[in-house]
JSON list of C-alpha atoms in Angstrom, two decimals:
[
{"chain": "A", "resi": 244, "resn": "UNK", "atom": "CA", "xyz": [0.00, 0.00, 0.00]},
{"chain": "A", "resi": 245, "resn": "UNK", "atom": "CA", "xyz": [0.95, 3.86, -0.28]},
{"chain": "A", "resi": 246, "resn": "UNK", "atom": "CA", "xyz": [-0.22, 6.30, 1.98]},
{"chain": "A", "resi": 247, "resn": "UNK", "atom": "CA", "xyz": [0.03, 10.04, 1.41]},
{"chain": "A", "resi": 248, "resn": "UNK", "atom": "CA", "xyz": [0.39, 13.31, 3.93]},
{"chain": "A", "resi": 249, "resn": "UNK", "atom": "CA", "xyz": [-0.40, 16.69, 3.97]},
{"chain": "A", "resi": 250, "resn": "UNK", "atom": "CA", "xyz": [1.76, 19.37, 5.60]},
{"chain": "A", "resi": 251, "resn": "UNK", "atom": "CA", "xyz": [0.17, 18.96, 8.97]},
{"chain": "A", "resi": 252, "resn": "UNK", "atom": "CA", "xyz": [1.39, 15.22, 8.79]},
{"chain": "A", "resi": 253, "resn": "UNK", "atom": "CA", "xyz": [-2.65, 14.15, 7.98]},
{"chain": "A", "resi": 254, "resn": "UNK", "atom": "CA", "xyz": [-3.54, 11.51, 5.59]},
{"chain": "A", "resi": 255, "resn": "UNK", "atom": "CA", "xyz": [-4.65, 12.75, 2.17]},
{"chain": "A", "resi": 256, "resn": "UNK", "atom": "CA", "xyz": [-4.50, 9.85, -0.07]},
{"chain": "A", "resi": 257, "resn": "UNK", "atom": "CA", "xyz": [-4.41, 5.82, 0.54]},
{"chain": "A", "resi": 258, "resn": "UNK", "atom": "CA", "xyz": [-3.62, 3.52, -2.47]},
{"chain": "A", "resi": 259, "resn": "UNK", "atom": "CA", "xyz": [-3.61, -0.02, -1.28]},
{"chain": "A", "resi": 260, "resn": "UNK", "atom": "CA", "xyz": [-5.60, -3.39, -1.50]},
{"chain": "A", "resi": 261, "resn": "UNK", "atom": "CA", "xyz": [-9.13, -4.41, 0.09]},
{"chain": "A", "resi": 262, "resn": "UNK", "atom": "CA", "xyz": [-9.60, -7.65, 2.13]},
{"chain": "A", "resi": 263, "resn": "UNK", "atom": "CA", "xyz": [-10.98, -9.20, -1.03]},
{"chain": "A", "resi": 264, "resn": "UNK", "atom": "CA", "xyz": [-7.51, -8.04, -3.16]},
{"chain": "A", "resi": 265, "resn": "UNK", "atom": "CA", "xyz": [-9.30, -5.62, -4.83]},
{"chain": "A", "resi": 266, "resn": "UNK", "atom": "CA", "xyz": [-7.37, -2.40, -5.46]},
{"chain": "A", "resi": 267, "resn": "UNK", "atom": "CA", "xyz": [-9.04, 1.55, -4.66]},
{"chain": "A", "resi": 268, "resn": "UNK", "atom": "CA", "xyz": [-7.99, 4.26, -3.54]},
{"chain": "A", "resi": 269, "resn": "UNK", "atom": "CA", "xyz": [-9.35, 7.03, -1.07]},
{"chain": "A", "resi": 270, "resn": "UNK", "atom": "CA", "xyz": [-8.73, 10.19, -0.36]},
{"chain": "A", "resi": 271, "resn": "UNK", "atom": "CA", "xyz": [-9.38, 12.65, 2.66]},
{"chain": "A", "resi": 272, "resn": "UNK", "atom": "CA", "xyz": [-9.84, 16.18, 3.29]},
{"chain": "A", "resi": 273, "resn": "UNK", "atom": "CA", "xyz": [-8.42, 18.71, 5.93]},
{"chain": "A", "resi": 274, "resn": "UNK", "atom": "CA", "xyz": [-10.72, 17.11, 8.99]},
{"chain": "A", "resi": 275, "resn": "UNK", "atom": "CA", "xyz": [-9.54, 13.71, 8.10]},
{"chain": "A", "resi": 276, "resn": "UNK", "atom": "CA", "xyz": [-12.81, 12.90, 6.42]},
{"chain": "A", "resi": 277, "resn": "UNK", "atom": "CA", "xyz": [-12.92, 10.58, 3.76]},
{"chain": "A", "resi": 278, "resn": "UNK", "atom": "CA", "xyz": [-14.01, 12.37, -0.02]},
{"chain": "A", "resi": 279, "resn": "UNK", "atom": "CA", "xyz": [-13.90, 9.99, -2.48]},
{"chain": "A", "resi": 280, "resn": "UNK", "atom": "CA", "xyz": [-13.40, 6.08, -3.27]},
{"chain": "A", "resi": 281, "resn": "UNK", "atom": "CA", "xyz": [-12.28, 4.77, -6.70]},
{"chain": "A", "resi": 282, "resn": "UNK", "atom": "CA", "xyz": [-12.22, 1.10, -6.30]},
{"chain": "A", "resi": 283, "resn": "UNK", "atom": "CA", "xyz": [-13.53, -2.38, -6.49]},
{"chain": "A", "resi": 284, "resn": "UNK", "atom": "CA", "xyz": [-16.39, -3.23, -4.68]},
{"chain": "A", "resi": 285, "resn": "UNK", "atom": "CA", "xyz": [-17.74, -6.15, -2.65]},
{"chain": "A", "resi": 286, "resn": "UNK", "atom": "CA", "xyz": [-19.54, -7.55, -6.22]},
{"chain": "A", "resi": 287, "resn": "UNK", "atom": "CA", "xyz": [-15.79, -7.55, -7.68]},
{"chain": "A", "resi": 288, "resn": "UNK", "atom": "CA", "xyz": [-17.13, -4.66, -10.20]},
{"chain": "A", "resi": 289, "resn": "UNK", "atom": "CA", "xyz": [-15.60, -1.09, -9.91]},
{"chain": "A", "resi": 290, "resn": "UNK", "atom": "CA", "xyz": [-17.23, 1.60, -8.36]},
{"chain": "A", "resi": 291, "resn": "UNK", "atom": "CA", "xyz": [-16.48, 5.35, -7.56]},
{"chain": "A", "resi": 292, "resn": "UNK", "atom": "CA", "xyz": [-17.87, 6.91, -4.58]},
{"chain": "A", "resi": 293, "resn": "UNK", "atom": "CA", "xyz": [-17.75, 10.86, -3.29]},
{"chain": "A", "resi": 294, "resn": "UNK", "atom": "CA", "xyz": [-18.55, 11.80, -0.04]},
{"chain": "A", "resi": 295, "resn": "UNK", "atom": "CA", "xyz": [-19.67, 15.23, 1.62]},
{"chain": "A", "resi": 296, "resn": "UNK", "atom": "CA", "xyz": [-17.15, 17.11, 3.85]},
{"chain": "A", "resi": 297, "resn": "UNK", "atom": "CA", "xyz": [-18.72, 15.44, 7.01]},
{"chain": "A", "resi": 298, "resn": "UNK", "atom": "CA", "xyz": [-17.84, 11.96, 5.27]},
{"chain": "A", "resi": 299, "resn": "UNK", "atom": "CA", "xyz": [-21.22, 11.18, 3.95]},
{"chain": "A", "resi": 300, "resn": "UNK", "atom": "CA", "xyz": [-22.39, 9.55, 0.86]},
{"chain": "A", "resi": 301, "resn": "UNK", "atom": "CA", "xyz": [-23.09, 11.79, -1.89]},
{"chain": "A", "resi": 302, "resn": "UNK", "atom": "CA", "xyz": [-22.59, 9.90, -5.21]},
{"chain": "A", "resi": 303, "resn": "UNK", "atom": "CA", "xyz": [-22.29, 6.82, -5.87]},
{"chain": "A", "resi": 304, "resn": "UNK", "atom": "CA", "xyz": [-21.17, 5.38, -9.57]},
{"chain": "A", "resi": 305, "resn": "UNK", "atom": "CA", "xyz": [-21.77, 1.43, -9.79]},
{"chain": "A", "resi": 306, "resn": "UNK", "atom": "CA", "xyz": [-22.15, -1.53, -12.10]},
{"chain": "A", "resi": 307, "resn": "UNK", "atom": "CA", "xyz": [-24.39, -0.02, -14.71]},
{"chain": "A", "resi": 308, "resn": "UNK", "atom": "CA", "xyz": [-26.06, 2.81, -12.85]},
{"chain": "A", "resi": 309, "resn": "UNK", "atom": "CA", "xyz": [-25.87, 5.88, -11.34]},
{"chain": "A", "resi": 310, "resn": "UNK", "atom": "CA", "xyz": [-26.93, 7.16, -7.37]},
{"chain": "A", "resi": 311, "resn": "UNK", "atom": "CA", "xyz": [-27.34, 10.58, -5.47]},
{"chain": "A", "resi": 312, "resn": "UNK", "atom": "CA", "xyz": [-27.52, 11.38, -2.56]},
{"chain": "A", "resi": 313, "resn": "UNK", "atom": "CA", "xyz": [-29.34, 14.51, -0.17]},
{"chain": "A", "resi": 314, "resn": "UNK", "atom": "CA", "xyz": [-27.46, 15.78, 2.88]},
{"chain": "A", "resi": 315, "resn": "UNK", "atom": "CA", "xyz": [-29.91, 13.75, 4.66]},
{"chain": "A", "resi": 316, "resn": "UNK", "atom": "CA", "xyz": [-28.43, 10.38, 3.07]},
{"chain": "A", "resi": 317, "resn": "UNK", "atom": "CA", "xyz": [-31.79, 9.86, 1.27]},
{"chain": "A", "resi": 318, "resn": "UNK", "atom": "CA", "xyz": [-31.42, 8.72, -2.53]},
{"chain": "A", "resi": 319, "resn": "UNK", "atom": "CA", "xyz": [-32.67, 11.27, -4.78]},
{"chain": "A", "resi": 320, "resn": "UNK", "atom": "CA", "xyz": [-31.67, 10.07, -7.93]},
{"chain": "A", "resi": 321, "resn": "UNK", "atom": "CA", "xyz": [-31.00, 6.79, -9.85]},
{"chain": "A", "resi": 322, "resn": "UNK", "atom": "CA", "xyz": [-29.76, 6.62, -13.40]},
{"chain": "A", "resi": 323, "resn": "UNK", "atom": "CA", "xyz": [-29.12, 3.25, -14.55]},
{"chain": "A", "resi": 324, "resn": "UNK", "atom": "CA", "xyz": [-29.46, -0.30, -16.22]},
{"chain": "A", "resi": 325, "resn": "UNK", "atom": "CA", "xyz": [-32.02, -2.76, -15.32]},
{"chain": "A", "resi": 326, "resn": "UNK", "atom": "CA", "xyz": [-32.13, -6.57, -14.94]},
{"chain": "A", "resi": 327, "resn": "UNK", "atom": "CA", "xyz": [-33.78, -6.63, -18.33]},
{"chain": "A", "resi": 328, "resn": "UNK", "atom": "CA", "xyz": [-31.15, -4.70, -19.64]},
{"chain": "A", "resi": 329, "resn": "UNK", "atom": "CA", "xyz": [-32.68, -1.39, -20.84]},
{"chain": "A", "resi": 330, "resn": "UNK", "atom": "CA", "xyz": [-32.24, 2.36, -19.40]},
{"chain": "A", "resi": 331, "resn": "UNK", "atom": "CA", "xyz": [-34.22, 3.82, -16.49]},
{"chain": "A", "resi": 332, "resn": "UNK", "atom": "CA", "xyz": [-34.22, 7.16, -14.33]},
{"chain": "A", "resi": 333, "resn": "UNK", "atom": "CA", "xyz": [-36.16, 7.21, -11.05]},
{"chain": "A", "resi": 334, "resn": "UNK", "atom": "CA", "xyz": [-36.10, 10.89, -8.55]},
{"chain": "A", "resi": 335, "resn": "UNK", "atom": "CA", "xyz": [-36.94, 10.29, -5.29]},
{"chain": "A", "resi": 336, "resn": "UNK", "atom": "CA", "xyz": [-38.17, 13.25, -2.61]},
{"chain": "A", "resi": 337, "resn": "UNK", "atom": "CA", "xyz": [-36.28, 14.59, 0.05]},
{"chain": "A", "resi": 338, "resn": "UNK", "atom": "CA", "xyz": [-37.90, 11.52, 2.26]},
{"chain": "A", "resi": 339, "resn": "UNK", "atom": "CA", "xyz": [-36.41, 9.08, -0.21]},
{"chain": "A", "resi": 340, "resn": "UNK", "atom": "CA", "xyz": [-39.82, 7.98, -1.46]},
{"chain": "A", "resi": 341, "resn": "UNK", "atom": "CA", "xyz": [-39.56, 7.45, -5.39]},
{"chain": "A", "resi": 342, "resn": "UNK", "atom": "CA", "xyz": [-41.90, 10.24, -6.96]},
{"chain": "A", "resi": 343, "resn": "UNK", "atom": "CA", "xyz": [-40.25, 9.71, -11.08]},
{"chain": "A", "resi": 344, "resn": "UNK", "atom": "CA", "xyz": [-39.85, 6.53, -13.26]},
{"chain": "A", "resi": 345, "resn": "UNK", "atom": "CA", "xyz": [-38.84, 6.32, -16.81]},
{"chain": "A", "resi": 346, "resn": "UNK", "atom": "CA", "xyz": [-37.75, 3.98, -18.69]},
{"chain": "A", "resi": 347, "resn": "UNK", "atom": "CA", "xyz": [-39.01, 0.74, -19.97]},
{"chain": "A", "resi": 348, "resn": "UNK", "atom": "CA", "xyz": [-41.18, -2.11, -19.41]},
{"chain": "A", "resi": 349, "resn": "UNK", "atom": "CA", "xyz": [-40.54, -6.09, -19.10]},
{"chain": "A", "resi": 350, "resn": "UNK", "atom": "CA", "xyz": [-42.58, -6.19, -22.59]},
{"chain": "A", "resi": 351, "resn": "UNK", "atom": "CA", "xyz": [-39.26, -3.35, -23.92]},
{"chain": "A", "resi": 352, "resn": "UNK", "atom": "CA", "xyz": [-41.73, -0.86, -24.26]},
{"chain": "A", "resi": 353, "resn": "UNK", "atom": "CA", "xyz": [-41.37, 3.08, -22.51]},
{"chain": "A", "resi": 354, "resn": "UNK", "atom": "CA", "xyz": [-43.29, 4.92, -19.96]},
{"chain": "A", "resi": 355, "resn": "UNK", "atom": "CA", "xyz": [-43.13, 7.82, -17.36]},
{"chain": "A", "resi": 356, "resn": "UNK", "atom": "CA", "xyz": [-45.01, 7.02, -14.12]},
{"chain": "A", "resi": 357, "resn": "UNK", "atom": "CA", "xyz": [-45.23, 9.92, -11.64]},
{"chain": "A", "resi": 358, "resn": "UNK", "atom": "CA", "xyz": [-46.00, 8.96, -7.78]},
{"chain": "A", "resi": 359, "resn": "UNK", "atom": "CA", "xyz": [-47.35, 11.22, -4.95]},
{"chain": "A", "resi": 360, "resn": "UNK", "atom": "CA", "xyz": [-45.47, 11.59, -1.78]},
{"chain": "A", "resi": 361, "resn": "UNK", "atom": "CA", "xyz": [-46.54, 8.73, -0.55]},
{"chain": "A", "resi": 362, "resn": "UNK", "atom": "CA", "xyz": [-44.96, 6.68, -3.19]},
{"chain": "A", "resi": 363, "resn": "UNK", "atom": "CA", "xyz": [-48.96, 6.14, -4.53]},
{"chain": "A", "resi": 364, "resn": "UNK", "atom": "CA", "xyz": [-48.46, 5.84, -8.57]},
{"chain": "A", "resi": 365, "resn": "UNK", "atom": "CA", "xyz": [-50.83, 9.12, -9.63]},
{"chain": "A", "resi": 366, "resn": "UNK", "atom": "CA", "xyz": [-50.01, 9.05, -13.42]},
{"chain": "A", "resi": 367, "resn": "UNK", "atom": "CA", "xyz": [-48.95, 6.57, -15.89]},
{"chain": "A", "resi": 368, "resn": "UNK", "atom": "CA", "xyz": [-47.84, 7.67, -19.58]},
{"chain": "A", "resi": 369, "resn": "UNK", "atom": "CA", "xyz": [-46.42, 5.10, -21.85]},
{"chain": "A", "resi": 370, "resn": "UNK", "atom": "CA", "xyz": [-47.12, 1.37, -23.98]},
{"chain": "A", "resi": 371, "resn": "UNK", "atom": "CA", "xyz": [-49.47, -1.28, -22.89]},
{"chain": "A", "resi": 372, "resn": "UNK", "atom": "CA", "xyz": [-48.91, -4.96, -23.17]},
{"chain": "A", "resi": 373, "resn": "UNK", "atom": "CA", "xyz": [-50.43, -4.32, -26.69]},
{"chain": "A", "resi": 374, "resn": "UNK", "atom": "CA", "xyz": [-47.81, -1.92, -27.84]},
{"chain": "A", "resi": 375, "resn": "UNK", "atom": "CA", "xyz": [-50.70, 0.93, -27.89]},
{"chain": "A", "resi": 376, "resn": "UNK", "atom": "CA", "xyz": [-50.07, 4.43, -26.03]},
{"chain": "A", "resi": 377, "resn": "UNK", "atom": "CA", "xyz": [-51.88, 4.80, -22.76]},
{"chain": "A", "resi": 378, "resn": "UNK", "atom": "CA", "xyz": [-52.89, 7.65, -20.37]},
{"chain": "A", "resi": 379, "resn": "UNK", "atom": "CA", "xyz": [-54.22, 6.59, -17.15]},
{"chain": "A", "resi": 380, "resn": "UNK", "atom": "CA", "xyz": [-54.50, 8.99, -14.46]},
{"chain": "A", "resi": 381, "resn": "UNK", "atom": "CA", "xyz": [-55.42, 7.87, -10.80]},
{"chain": "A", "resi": 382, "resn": "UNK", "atom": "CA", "xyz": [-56.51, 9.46, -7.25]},
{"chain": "A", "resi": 383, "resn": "UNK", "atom": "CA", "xyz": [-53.99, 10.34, -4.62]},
{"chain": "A", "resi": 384, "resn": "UNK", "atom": "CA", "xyz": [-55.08, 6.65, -3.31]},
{"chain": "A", "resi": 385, "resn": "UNK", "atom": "CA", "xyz": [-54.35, 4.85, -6.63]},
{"chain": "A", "resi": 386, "resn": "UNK", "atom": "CA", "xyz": [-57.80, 4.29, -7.90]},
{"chain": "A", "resi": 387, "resn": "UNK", "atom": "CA", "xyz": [-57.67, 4.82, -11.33]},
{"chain": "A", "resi": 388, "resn": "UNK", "atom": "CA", "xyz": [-60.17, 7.59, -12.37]},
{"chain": "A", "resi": 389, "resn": "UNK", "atom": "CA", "xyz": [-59.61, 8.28, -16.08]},
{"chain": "A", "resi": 390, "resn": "UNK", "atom": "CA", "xyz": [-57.62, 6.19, -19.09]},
{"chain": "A", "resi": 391, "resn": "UNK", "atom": "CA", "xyz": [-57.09, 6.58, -22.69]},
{"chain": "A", "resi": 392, "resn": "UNK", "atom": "CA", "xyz": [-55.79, 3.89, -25.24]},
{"chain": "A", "resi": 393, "resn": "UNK", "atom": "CA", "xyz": [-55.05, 4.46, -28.57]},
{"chain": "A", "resi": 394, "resn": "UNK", "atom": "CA", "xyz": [-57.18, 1.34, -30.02]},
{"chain": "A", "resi": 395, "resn": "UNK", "atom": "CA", "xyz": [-54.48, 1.73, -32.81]},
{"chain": "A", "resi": 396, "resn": "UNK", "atom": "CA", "xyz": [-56.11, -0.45, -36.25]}
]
């Protein structure tokens, strides 16, 4: 490992191996906080992190996807890959309840779907099952209350 020093003889830099002999490297700030992490991760797959100025999470850059963080360590953002392999984006509120997705379906096709605080889908824009557009529009409890479909011939 290497370790570096700033002129107040604190750490500023560590390049060295994990306990699963993956290589990263970290660095600190003035307080002796840790700012970043450029590494490998736990999953063996690289990962780059960047922390706040009181050490906490701010960023995270994964396997395929994207994270933010608030400065109350709630996600607020997630830009990534899914298990089906196409693109999604879901925001999340300052409670870390997911308010945003888009992206696509199991079937490939895209939608937006907006949620209300409460993490209670409100609004879906996007392709059926059928591969038709559809509206649908629901109460702050869910219940669906009014839907379009293109009936496409």
């Amino acid at each position: 490992y290497l370790r570096a020093y700033n002129g107040e003889g604190d750490e500023s830099a560590y390049v060295g191996t994990g306990r699963m002999g993956g290589g990263y490297i970290r660095t600190y700030n003035n307080s002796g906080r840790e700012t970043s992490y450029l590494g490998t991760g736990s999953d063996n797959s690289g990962q780059l992190r960047i922390y706040d100025k009181q050490g906490e999470t701010r960023s995270y850059l994964g396997d395929g996807y994207l994270q933010a963080y608030n400065q109350f360590g709630e996600r607020t953002i997630f830009l990534g890959t899914g298990t089906n392999g196409g693109g999604y984006l879901r925001t999340y509120n300052q409670f870390g309840k997911m308010t945003t997705y888009l992206g696509n379906g199991r079937d490939g096709g895209g939608y937006l779907r907006t949620n209300n605080k409460f993490e209670t889908e409100t609004a879906f824009l996007g392709t059926n099952n059928s591969n038709e557009g559809l509206i649908n529009l629901n109460d702050k409890f869910g219940q669906s209350f009014w839907i379009r479909l293109n009936k496409g011939d």
